[in-house]
mmCIF file of C-alpha atoms and ligand atoms in Angstrom:
data_model
loop_
_atom_site.group_PDB
_atom_site.id
_atom_site.type_symbol
_atom_site.label_atom_id
_atom_site.label_comp_id
_atom_site.label_asym_id
_atom_site.label_seq_id
_atom_site.Cartn_x
_atom_site.Cartn_y
_atom_site.Cartn_z
ATOM 1 C CA MET A 1282 85.443 -87.667 13.127
ATOM 2 C CA THR A 1283 83.646 -90.272 13.612
ATOM 3 C CA ARG A 1284 80.127 -90.685 15.529
ATOM 4 C CA GLU A 1285 80.281 -93.351 18.308
ATOM 5 C CA ALA A 1286 77.344 -93.099 20.546
ATOM 6 C CA ALA A 1287 74.056 -91.882 20.784
ATOM 7 C CA ASP A 1288 75.000 -90.260 24.175
ATOM 8 C CA ARG A 1289 77.339 -88.254 23.405
ATOM 9 C CA ALA A 1290 78.300 -85.500 26.436
ATOM 10 C CA ASP A 1291 75.964 -82.635 25.724
ATOM 11 C CA ASP A 1292 78.828 -80.277 24.807
ATOM 12 C CA GLU A 1293 80.342 -82.860 21.998
ATOM 13 C CA LEU A 1294 77.112 -83.004 20.188
ATOM 14 C CA VAL A 1295 77.499 -82.193 16.909
ATOM 15 C CA ILE A 1296 73.866 -79.965 14.883
ATOM 16 C CA LEU A 1297 73.792 -78.990 11.451
ATOM 17 C CA GLY A 1298 71.665 -75.433 11.548
ATOM 18 C CA ILE A 1299 69.282 -74.187 8.572
ATOM 19 C CA GLU A 1300 68.112 -70.840 8.127
ATOM 20 C CA THR A 1301 66.407 -69.653 5.371
ATOM 21 C CA SER A 1302 63.196 -67.950 7.082
ATOM 22 C CA CYS A 1303 64.203 -63.650 4.919
ATOM 23 C CA ASP A 1304 66.678 -63.559 1.777
ATOM 24 C CA GLU A 1305 69.633 -65.763 3.164
ATOM 25 C CA THR A 1306 70.391 -68.714 2.829
ATOM 26 C CA ALA A 1307 72.137 -70.060 5.180
ATOM 27 C CA ALA A 1308 73.700 -73.866 6.988
ATOM 28 C CA ALA A 1309 76.463 -74.098 9.351
ATOM 29 C CA VAL A 1310 77.892 -77.070 11.869
ATOM 30 C CA VAL A 1311 78.669 -76.212 14.960
ATOM 31 C CA VAL A 1312 79.051 -78.453 18.102
ATOM 32 C CA GLY A 1313 78.410 -78.177 21.798
ATOM 33 C CA GLY A 1314 76.359 -75.100 21.002
ATOM 34 C CA ARG A 1315 79.669 -73.240 20.705
ATOM 35 C CA ARG A 1316 82.216 -74.102 18.173
ATOM 36 C CA VAL A 1317 81.158 -73.004 14.616
ATOM 37 C CA LEU A 1318 83.022 -75.525 12.249
ATOM 38 C CA SER A 1319 81.464 -74.195 9.589
ATOM 39 C CA SER A 1320 79.134 -71.340 8.356
ATOM 40 C CA VAL A 1321 78.210 -70.610 5.046
ATOM 41 C CA VAL A 1322 75.545 -67.391 4.088
ATOM 42 C CA SER A 1323 74.376 -67.153 0.801
ATOM 43 C CA SER A 1324 73.018 -63.965 1.143
ATOM 44 C CA GLN A 1325 70.065 -62.596 -1.933
ATOM 45 C CA VAL A 1326 70.728 -59.212 -1.672
ATOM 46 C CA ASP A 1327 71.243 -58.841 -5.084
ATOM 47 C CA LEU A 1328 68.391 -60.647 -6.030
ATOM 48 C CA HIS A 1329 66.292 -57.916 -4.449
ATOM 49 C CA ALA A 1330 68.480 -54.726 -4.663
ATOM 50 C CA ARG A 1331 66.355 -53.709 -7.389
ATOM 51 C CA PHE A 1332 63.017 -54.204 -6.175
ATOM 52 C CA GLY A 1333 64.282 -51.456 -2.955
ATOM 53 C CA GLY A 1334 63.184 -55.046 -0.526
ATOM 54 C CA VAL A 1335 63.312 -58.516 -0.181
ATOM 55 C CA VAL A 1336 60.212 -60.361 -2.816
ATOM 56 C CA PRO A 1337 59.091 -62.698 -1.045
ATOM 57 C CA GLU A 1338 58.044 -65.012 -3.933
ATOM 58 C CA ILE A 1339 62.028 -64.642 -5.606
ATOM 59 C CA ALA A 1340 63.199 -65.560 -2.485
ATOM 60 C CA SER A 1341 61.554 -68.914 -1.973
ATOM 61 C CA ARG A 1342 62.591 -69.515 -5.336
ATOM 62 C CA ALA A 1343 65.724 -68.887 -4.413
ATOM 63 C CA HIS A 1344 66.035 -70.945 -1.345
ATOM 64 C CA VAL A 1345 65.196 -74.242 -3.178
ATOM 65 C CA GLU A 1346 68.020 -73.722 -5.696
ATOM 66 C CA LEU A 1347 70.584 -72.350 -3.026
ATOM 67 C CA LEU A 1348 70.144 -74.568 0.043
ATOM 68 C CA THR A 1349 71.698 -77.975 -1.042
ATOM 69 C CA PRO A 1350 74.559 -76.442 -2.198
ATOM 70 C CA VAL A 1351 74.812 -74.577 1.105
ATOM 71 C CA VAL A 1352 74.159 -77.314 3.279
ATOM 72 C CA ALA A 1353 76.536 -79.381 0.825
ATOM 73 C CA GLU A 1354 79.429 -76.913 1.640
ATOM 74 C CA ALA A 1355 78.629 -75.796 5.130
ATOM 75 C CA MET A 1356 79.446 -79.899 6.072
ATOM 76 C CA LEU A 1357 82.513 -80.016 3.689
ATOM 77 C CA SER A 1358 84.055 -77.242 5.193
ATOM 78 C CA ALA A 1359 83.048 -78.435 8.519
ATOM 79 C CA GLY A 1360 84.543 -82.109 7.368
ATOM 80 C CA VAL A 1361 81.769 -83.478 8.640
ATOM 81 C CA GLU A 1362 79.444 -86.514 7.601
ATOM 82 C CA ALA A 1363 75.585 -87.039 8.004
ATOM 83 C CA THR A 1364 76.410 -89.945 10.043
ATOM 84 C CA ASP A 1365 78.507 -87.683 12.421
ATOM 85 C CA LEU A 1366 75.613 -85.133 13.399
ATOM 86 C CA ASP A 1367 73.554 -85.372 16.198
ATOM 87 C CA ALA A 1368 70.390 -83.602 14.828
ATOM 88 C CA VAL A 1369 69.397 -80.922 12.451
ATOM 89 C CA ALA A 1370 68.216 -77.775 13.406
ATOM 90 C CA CYS A 1371 66.432 -75.340 11.772
ATOM 91 C CA THR A 1372 64.157 -72.176 11.909
ATOM 92 C CA VAL A 1373 61.192 -72.525 11.708
ATOM 93 C CA GLY A 1374 59.393 -68.813 12.555
ATOM 94 C CA PRO A 1375 58.986 -65.998 12.300
ATOM 95 C CA GLY A 1376 59.616 -65.312 8.848
ATOM 96 C CA LEU A 1377 58.882 -65.151 5.123
ATOM 97 C CA VAL A 1378 56.090 -67.965 4.695
ATOM 98 C CA GLY A 1379 57.613 -69.708 1.264
ATOM 99 C CA ALA A 1380 61.217 -69.078 2.809
ATOM 100 C CA LEU A 1381 61.172 -70.565 5.706
ATOM 101 C CA LEU A 1382 59.232 -73.347 4.291
ATOM 102 C CA VAL A 1383 62.160 -74.694 2.541
ATOM 103 C CA GLY A 1384 64.139 -74.886 4.670
ATOM 104 C CA VAL A 1385 61.517 -76.362 6.881
ATOM 105 C CA SER A 1386 60.875 -79.324 4.713
ATOM 106 C CA THR A 1387 64.587 -79.765 3.996
ATOM 107 C CA ALA A 1388 65.745 -80.007 7.548
ATOM 108 C CA LYS A 1389 62.874 -82.864 8.292
ATOM 109 C CA ALA A 1390 63.822 -84.578 4.995
ATOM 110 C CA LEU A 1391 67.159 -84.467 6.162
ATOM 111 C CA ALA A 1392 66.818 -85.261 9.459
ATOM 112 C CA MET A 1393 64.562 -87.917 8.865
ATOM 113 C CA VAL A 1394 67.058 -89.750 5.706
ATOM 114 C CA TRP A 1395 69.921 -89.242 8.463
ATOM 115 C CA ASP A 1396 67.610 -90.517 11.409
ATOM 116 C CA VAL A 1397 68.515 -87.990 13.739
ATOM 117 C CA PRO A 1398 66.186 -85.410 16.164
ATOM 118 C CA PHE A 1399 64.766 -82.741 14.174
ATOM 119 C CA VAL A 1400 64.846 -79.610 16.147
ATOM 120 C CA ALA A 1401 62.531 -76.156 15.452
ATOM 121 C CA VAL A 1402 64.050 -73.290 16.574
ATOM 122 C CA ASN A 1403 62.396 -69.692 16.475
ATOM 123 C CA HIS A 1404 64.776 -66.938 15.210
ATOM 124 C CA LEU A 1405 64.737 -64.559 17.722
ATOM 125 C CA GLU A 1406 66.174 -67.065 20.113
ATOM 126 C CA ALA A 1407 68.983 -67.484 17.612
ATOM 127 C CA HIS A 1408 69.509 -64.406 17.341
ATOM 128 C CA LEU A 1409 70.055 -64.027 21.462
ATOM 129 C CA HIS A 1410 72.114 -66.759 21.242
ATOM 130 C CA ALA A 1411 74.454 -65.673 18.353
ATOM 131 C CA ALA A 1412 75.958 -63.760 22.203
ATOM 132 C CA PHE A 1413 77.407 -66.742 23.066
ATOM 133 C CA LEU A 1414 79.014 -67.937 20.134
ATOM 134 C CA GLU A 1415 81.509 -65.362 20.391
ATOM 135 C CA GLU A 1416 80.828 -64.404 24.080
ATOM 136 C CA PRO A 1417 80.975 -67.986 25.623
ATOM 137 C CA ASP A 1418 80.819 -65.942 29.356
ATOM 138 C CA LEU A 1419 78.397 -63.728 28.386
ATOM 139 C CA GLN A 1420 76.535 -62.814 31.417
ATOM 140 C CA LEU A 1421 72.989 -62.707 32.842
ATOM 141 C CA PRO A 1422 70.710 -61.079 33.519
ATOM 142 C CA ALA A 1423 71.373 -59.028 30.119
ATOM 143 C CA VAL A 1424 69.462 -56.637 28.259
ATOM 144 C CA VAL A 1425 69.355 -57.496 24.231
ATOM 145 C CA LEU A 1426 68.650 -54.620 21.729
ATOM 146 C CA MET A 1427 67.679 -56.594 18.770
ATOM 147 C CA VAL A 1428 67.105 -54.245 15.484
ATOM 148 C CA SER A 1429 66.896 -55.907 12.199
ATOM 149 C CA GLY A 1430 65.226 -55.302 9.267
ATOM 150 C CA GLY A 1431 62.025 -56.704 10.573
ATOM 151 C CA HIS A 1432 62.555 -56.046 14.261
ATOM 152 C CA THR A 1433 62.567 -53.882 17.028
ATOM 153 C CA MET A 1434 62.607 -54.826 19.867
ATOM 154 C CA LEU A 1435 64.007 -54.885 23.922
ATOM 155 C CA ILE A 1436 64.576 -58.156 25.560
ATOM 156 C CA HIS A 1437 65.270 -59.229 29.500
ATOM 157 C CA TRP A 1438 67.206 -62.268 29.050
ATOM 158 C CA GLU A 1439 66.690 -63.407 32.918
ATOM 159 C CA ALA A 1440 68.805 -66.402 32.406
ATOM 160 C CA GLU A 1441 68.787 -69.323 29.991
ATOM 161 C CA GLY A 1442 65.873 -70.090 28.201
ATOM 162 C CA ARG A 1443 64.078 -67.175 30.182
ATOM 163 C CA TYR A 1444 63.071 -64.223 28.006
ATOM 164 C CA ARG A 1445 61.099 -60.670 28.718
ATOM 165 C CA LEU A 1446 59.844 -58.583 25.969
ATOM 166 C CA LEU A 1447 59.897 -55.267 27.281
ATOM 167 C CA GLY A 1448 59.323 -53.455 24.586
ATOM 168 C CA GLN A 1449 58.864 -53.083 20.528
ATOM 169 C CA THR A 1450 57.892 -51.234 17.555
ATOM 170 C CA LEU A 1451 54.669 -49.871 17.208
ATOM 171 C CA ASP A 1452 55.478 -49.710 13.008
ATOM 172 C CA ASP A 1453 58.389 -49.383 11.440
ATOM 173 C CA ALA A 1454 61.587 -51.443 12.507
ATOM 174 C CA ALA A 1455 64.465 -49.651 12.524
ATOM 175 C CA GLY A 1456 66.116 -51.396 9.558
ATOM 176 C CA GLU A 1457 63.088 -50.788 7.596
ATOM 177 C CA ALA A 1458 63.167 -46.923 9.022
ATOM 178 C CA PHE A 1459 66.735 -47.323 7.217
ATOM 179 C CA ASP A 1460 65.775 -48.424 4.266
ATOM 180 C CA LYS A 1461 63.270 -46.308 3.735
ATOM 181 C CA VAL A 1462 64.980 -43.222 4.231
ATOM 182 C CA ALA A 1463 67.868 -44.491 2.126
ATOM 183 C CA ARG A 1464 64.993 -45.312 -0.582
ATOM 184 C CA PHE A 1465 63.932 -41.646 -0.447
ATOM 185 C CA LEU A 1466 66.950 -39.935 -0.598
ATOM 186 C CA GLY A 1467 67.938 -42.036 -3.424
ATOM 187 C CA LEU A 1468 70.767 -44.113 -1.911
ATOM 188 C CA GLY A 1469 69.913 -47.922 -2.571
ATOM 189 C CA TYR A 1470 69.104 -50.820 -0.605
ATOM 190 C CA PRO A 1471 70.039 -52.070 1.718
ATOM 191 C CA GLY A 1472 69.721 -48.778 3.001
ATOM 192 C CA GLY A 1473 71.143 -49.136 6.691
ATOM 193 C CA PRO A 1474 75.054 -49.350 5.578
ATOM 194 C CA ALA A 1475 74.594 -46.610 2.241
ATOM 195 C CA ILE A 1476 73.435 -44.307 5.257
ATOM 196 C CA ASP A 1477 76.075 -45.308 7.797
ATOM 197 C CA LEU A 1478 78.621 -44.564 5.431
ATOM 198 C CA LEU A 1479 76.937 -41.001 3.715
ATOM 199 C CA ALA A 1480 76.647 -39.655 7.568
ATOM 200 C CA MET A 1481 80.258 -39.746 8.348
ATOM 201 C CA GLU A 1482 80.693 -36.987 6.025
ATOM 202 C CA GLY A 1483 77.440 -34.962 7.465
ATOM 203 C CA ASP A 1484 76.515 -33.058 10.802
ATOM 204 C CA PRO A 1485 74.134 -35.222 12.881
ATOM 205 C CA THR A 1486 73.341 -31.853 14.458
ATOM 206 C CA ALA A 1487 71.925 -30.269 11.485
ATOM 207 C CA ILE A 1488 68.517 -31.182 11.557
ATOM 208 C CA ALA A 1489 66.898 -31.613 15.002
ATOM 209 C CA PHE A 1490 64.620 -34.774 13.896
ATOM 210 C CA PRO A 1491 61.890 -36.121 16.367
ATOM 211 C CA ARG A 1492 63.176 -38.886 18.883
ATOM 212 C CA ALA A 1493 59.403 -40.525 19.564
ATOM 213 C CA MET A 1494 59.180 -41.702 23.151
ATOM 214 C CA MET A 1495 61.893 -41.441 23.862
ATOM 215 C CA SER A 1496 61.773 -40.681 27.450
ATOM 216 C CA SER A 1497 58.802 -42.949 28.336
ATOM 217 C CA GLY A 1498 58.573 -46.693 27.910
ATOM 218 C CA TYR A 1499 60.327 -49.210 26.106
ATOM 219 C CA ASP A 1500 57.982 -49.081 22.984
ATOM 220 C CA PHE A 1501 59.898 -47.330 20.018
ATOM 221 C CA SER A 1502 57.757 -46.055 17.006
ATOM 222 C CA PHE A 1503 59.972 -44.787 13.651
ATOM 223 C CA SER A 1504 57.448 -43.721 11.019
ATOM 224 C CA GLY A 1505 57.701 -40.131 12.457
ATOM 225 C CA VAL A 1506 61.407 -39.620 12.032
ATOM 226 C CA LYS A 1507 60.840 -41.215 8.650
ATOM 227 C CA THR A 1508 58.012 -38.356 8.149
ATOM 228 C CA SER A 1509 60.290 -36.073 9.143
ATOM 229 C CA VAL A 1510 62.724 -36.453 6.599
ATOM 230 C CA VAL A 1511 60.442 -36.646 3.862
ATOM 231 C CA ASN A 1512 59.437 -33.283 4.821
ATOM 232 C CA HIS A 1513 62.439 -31.591 5.430
ATOM 233 C CA VAL A 1514 63.956 -32.593 2.306
ATOM 234 C CA ARG A 1515 61.095 -31.144 -0.171
ATOM 235 C CA LYS A 1516 60.736 -28.521 2.056
ATOM 236 C CA ASN A 1517 64.496 -27.791 1.518
ATOM 237 C CA PRO A 1518 65.809 -28.917 -1.859
ATOM 238 C CA GLU A 1519 69.490 -27.757 -1.563
ATOM 239 C CA VAL A 1520 69.995 -29.516 2.187
ATOM 240 C CA ALA A 1521 72.740 -31.488 1.862
ATOM 241 C CA THR A 1522 71.608 -35.224 1.495
ATOM 242 C CA ALA A 1523 75.212 -36.020 4.100
ATOM 243 C CA ASP A 1524 73.846 -33.875 6.431
ATOM 244 C CA VAL A 1525 69.773 -35.631 6.188
ATOM 245 C CA ALA A 1526 71.418 -39.108 6.544
ATOM 246 C CA ALA A 1527 73.727 -37.972 10.055
ATOM 247 C CA SER A 1528 70.806 -35.930 11.413
ATOM 248 C CA PHE A 1529 68.262 -39.393 10.979
ATOM 249 C CA GLN A 1530 71.077 -41.570 11.808
ATOM 250 C CA GLU A 1531 71.096 -39.659 15.110
ATOM 251 C CA ALA A 1532 67.535 -39.231 16.056
ATOM 252 C CA VAL A 1533 67.314 -43.445 15.707
ATOM 253 C CA VAL A 1534 70.631 -43.938 17.679
ATOM 254 C CA ASP A 1535 69.195 -41.384 20.422
ATOM 255 C CA VAL A 1536 66.563 -43.375 21.144
ATOM 256 C CA LEU A 1537 67.616 -46.780 20.874
ATOM 257 C CA VAL A 1538 70.786 -46.149 23.521
ATOM 258 C CA THR A 1539 68.573 -43.817 25.179
ATOM 259 C CA LYS A 1540 65.960 -47.031 26.162
ATOM 260 C CA ALA A 1541 68.348 -49.650 25.930
ATOM 261 C CA ARG A 1542 70.535 -48.491 28.665
ATOM 262 C CA ARG A 1543 67.382 -47.108 30.870
ATOM 263 C CA ALA A 1544 66.569 -50.489 30.209
ATOM 264 C CA ALA A 1545 69.770 -52.298 31.832
ATOM 265 C CA ALA A 1546 69.952 -49.926 35.220
ATOM 266 C CA GLU A 1547 65.521 -50.973 35.427
ATOM 267 C CA VAL A 1548 65.899 -54.215 35.353
ATOM 268 C CA GLY A 1549 70.071 -54.684 37.219
ATOM 269 C CA ALA A 1550 71.255 -56.165 34.385
ATOM 270 C CA LYS A 1551 74.911 -57.110 33.966
ATOM 271 C CA ALA A 1552 75.520 -56.773 30.841
ATOM 272 C CA LEU A 1553 73.834 -55.017 27.412
ATOM 273 C CA CYS A 1554 73.875 -56.360 23.622
ATOM 274 C CA ILE A 1555 72.873 -55.756 20.742
ATOM 275 C CA GLY A 1556 71.583 -58.342 17.324
ATOM 276 C CA GLY A 1557 70.107 -57.715 14.210
ATOM 277 C CA GLY A 1558 71.264 -56.298 11.425
ATOM 278 C CA VAL A 1559 71.055 -52.523 12.273
ATOM 279 C CA ALA A 1560 73.436 -53.801 15.037
ATOM 280 C CA ALA A 1561 76.388 -53.361 11.966
ATOM 281 C CA ASN A 1562 75.247 -49.209 12.492
ATOM 282 C CA SER A 1563 78.940 -48.018 13.844
ATOM 283 C CA GLN A 1564 77.616 -44.714 15.283
ATOM 284 C CA LEU A 1565 74.936 -47.658 17.831
ATOM 285 C CA ARG A 1566 78.072 -49.490 18.513
ATOM 286 C CA GLU A 1567 80.004 -46.371 19.304
ATOM 287 C CA ARG A 1568 77.079 -44.332 21.482
ATOM 288 C CA LEU A 1569 76.254 -48.173 23.182
ATOM 289 C CA LEU A 1570 80.053 -49.044 24.329
ATOM 290 C CA SER A 1571 80.428 -45.703 25.761
ATOM 291 C CA ALA A 1572 77.297 -46.267 27.457
ATOM 292 C CA CYS A 1573 78.342 -49.193 28.888
ATOM 293 C CA VAL A 1574 81.208 -48.031 29.571
ATOM 294 C CA ASP A 1575 79.903 -45.287 31.554
ATOM 295 C CA ASP A 1576 77.286 -47.161 33.172
ATOM 296 C CA GLY A 1577 80.030 -50.315 34.407
ATOM 297 C CA LEU A 1578 78.206 -53.013 31.999
ATOM 298 C CA GLN A 1579 79.328 -55.326 30.117
ATOM 299 C CA ALA A 1580 79.453 -54.424 26.649
ATOM 300 C CA PHE A 1581 78.267 -57.253 23.828
ATOM 301 C CA LEU A 1582 78.917 -55.732 20.511
ATOM 302 C CA PRO A 1583 79.007 -59.003 17.721
ATOM 303 C CA SER A 1584 80.548 -59.020 14.532
ATOM 304 C CA ARG A 1585 78.668 -58.089 11.679
ATOM 305 C CA ALA A 1586 78.967 -61.882 10.096
ATOM 306 C CA MET A 1587 77.266 -62.457 13.928
ATOM 307 C CA CYS A 1588 74.545 -59.679 13.739
ATOM 308 C CA THR A 1589 72.710 -60.913 10.535
ATOM 309 C CA ASP A 1590 70.913 -63.814 9.515
ATOM 310 C CA ASN A 1591 73.467 -66.985 9.698
ATOM 311 C CA ALA A 1592 72.901 -70.422 10.903
ATOM 312 C CA ALA A 1593 75.164 -71.233 13.089
ATOM 313 C CA MET A 1594 73.094 -68.710 16.016
ATOM 314 C CA VAL A 1595 70.467 -71.094 14.670
ATOM 315 C CA ALA A 1596 72.416 -74.454 15.674
ATOM 316 C CA ALA A 1597 73.699 -72.965 18.925
ATOM 317 C CA ALA A 1598 69.942 -72.078 19.365
ATOM 318 C CA GLY A 1599 68.982 -75.497 18.202
ATOM 319 C CA TRP A 1600 71.820 -77.443 20.887
ATOM 320 C CA TYR A 1601 69.547 -75.360 23.751
ATOM 321 C CA ARG A 1602 66.576 -76.382 22.592
ATOM 322 C CA LEU A 1603 67.308 -79.995 22.297
ATOM 323 C CA ARG A 1604 68.659 -80.493 25.764
ATOM 324 C CA ALA A 1605 65.658 -78.385 26.844
ATOM 325 C CA ASP A 1606 62.818 -79.557 25.362
ATOM 326 C CA GLY A 1607 63.974 -83.092 23.108
ATOM 327 C CA PRO A 1608 63.372 -83.461 19.518
ATOM 328 C CA SER A 1609 60.690 -81.242 17.377
ATOM 329 C CA PRO A 1610 57.597 -83.500 15.984
ATOM 330 C CA LEU A 1611 58.559 -84.045 12.299
ATOM 331 C CA ASP A 1612 54.532 -82.269 11.460
ATOM 332 C CA LEU A 1613 55.514 -79.388 12.665
ATOM 333 C CA GLY A 1614 55.595 -76.713 10.023
ATOM 334 C CA ALA A 1615 56.547 -73.162 9.346
ATOM 335 C CA GLU A 1616 55.396 -70.522 11.316
ATOM 336 C CA PRO A 1617 55.662 -66.814 9.986
ATOM 337 C CA ASN A 1618 54.107 -65.201 13.238
ATOM 338 C CA LEU A 1619 56.154 -66.429 16.012
ATOM 339 C CA ARG A 1620 56.579 -65.274 18.989
ATOM 340 C CA LEU A 1621 59.791 -65.166 21.236
ATOM 341 C CA PRO A 1622 59.600 -67.821 24.019
ATOM 342 C CA VAL A 1623 58.324 -65.695 27.001
ATOM 343 C CA ALA A 1624 58.283 -67.083 30.339
HETATM 344 O O1 LIG B 653 69.275 -58.912 10.288
HETATM 345 P P1 LIG B 653 69.260 -58.554 8.984
HETATM 346 O O2 LIG B 653 70.383 -58.639 8.313
HETATM 347 O O3 LIG B 653 67.971 -59.261 8.363
HETATM 348 C C1 LIG B 653 66.363 -59.391 8.967
HETATM 349 O O4 LIG B 653 65.868 -58.111 9.202
HETATM 350 O O5 LIG B 653 65.857 -59.757 8.903
HETATM 351 O O6 LIG B 653 68.560 -56.760 9.402
HETATM 352 C C2 LIG B 653 68.900 -56.401 8.010
HETATM 353 C C3 LIG B 653 68.866 -54.891 8.040
HETATM 354 C C4 LIG B 653 68.732 -53.828 7.136
HETATM 355 O O7 LIG B 653 67.172 -53.313 7.394
HETATM 356 C C5 LIG B 653 69.934 -53.065 6.587
HETATM 357 O O8 LIG B 653 69.213 -51.814 5.749
HETATM 358 C C6 LIG B 653 70.177 -52.730 8.230
HETATM 359 O O9 LIG B 653 69.323 -54.666 8.689
HETATM 360 N N1 LIG B 653 71.259 -52.682 7.987
HETATM 361 C C7 LIG B 653 71.749 -51.190 9.093
HETATM 362 C C8 LIG B 653 73.613 -51.757 8.855
HETATM 363 N N2 LIG B 653 73.450 -52.937 8.082
HETATM 364 C C9 LIG B 653 72.184 -53.272 7.607
HETATM 365 N N3 LIG B 653 71.681 -50.067 9.989
HETATM 366 C C10 LIG B 653 72.150 -49.646 9.267
HETATM 367 N N4 LIG B 653 73.142 -49.353 9.785
HETATM 368 C C11 LIG B 653 73.968 -50.314 8.649
HETATM 369 N N5 LIG B 653 75.650 -49.919 8.826
HETATM 370 ZN ZN1 LIG B 654 67.082 -61.997 11.578
#
C-alpha cells in the first residue's frame, strides 16, 4: 500500500489506533473506520492476577515496555508503513491516568514525527464503535448496555455521534461485582469468566439474591447483591459454590436484561447491543438474544475480542471523530474522568 494523496476518500483513510487506558496494551490499523487490517492486544492480566485487580503503577510501566513492539506488530501485520497512515488515534480517557499518558504521549509523538493528524478518542465512544466493525448494518437508534470492570451504563445511541446516557451504576460496576464475588468465593481473577464457567454446574434458582431497582428507572446498584452473597455464604458455609455462582449471576443478568429491554421499548430502539468485558457472559448473551427475538429487535452481541478493550475500536471511533471534528490539538492531555459526549 502506498499513500498517494492527502485527500483520500473517507472510506480509504488509514488510521492507527492506540489503546492503553487500563490493562491492555493495544494497537490496530483500520481502513475507513470499518475494515480491520490488524488488531494486536497484549493483555497484562497475568501481571495483575496475584493482586486480585489492576495495579495502576504496574499497568503504566508495562504499557511503556509493551507499546512500541505492539505498534510495530500492528503496522507489520497490516502491511502498512508510516507513510501509508492518515492519522494516529488514541484513547485519552476515561481510564487510569498513568496508563493513559503512555498511549497519549506515544500517539502524539508518532503523529508529529509522521506528520499526520493526532485524534483524541473517548474510550466509551470507542466501545460503541466496536459494534460497526462487526455489524456494519447496525441500525440506529439503538440501546447499548455497556458492562465492564469499570462501567455499567445504558446508552441511547440516537444517531452517529449522538448519545444519551439513560442510566448507570450508583456503586460497583457489573464486572467489579463479578470480580469481588469471585474473589470472595476463591475463584481467582478476573472473576467474570470463572463465575460464568462454574455457574454452568449450579442451580440459578437455588438462592434468591436481591435484584436492586429492577423495576424502577435505568440506574443500577450491585453492592447489595455482593453483600448478600457474602452474608449467605457466611451463614451457610456448606452451600455449593456452583449454586452461589449461578444464583448471583442470574440476579445480575436479570437486572441487566430487564432494564435494557425496557429501555429499548421506551425509546423505540431498532437494535439492542452489548459491549464491555461482561458482554462475554454466556448467560447474559443468551438472555439478551431471546429478549430481542421476543421483542422484534436487531440483537448485536459482539465477539469477545470486540467486547473487551482493543485498539480497532479506537481507530474506528477516531475515524468518525476525524471526519466530524478534524484533528485534535497536540497540547491535549490524558483525561481520566472523561464522560461520554452527550448531544
Ligand atoms: O472491558 P473489560 O475487559 O475491561 C475493563 O473493565 O475496561 O472488562 C473486564 C471485566 C472484568 O470485571 C471481568 O470479570 C468481566 O469483564 N468479564 C466477565 C466475563 N468475562 C469478563 N464477566 C462476566 N462473565 C464473563 N464471561
Ligand atoms: Zn473498556
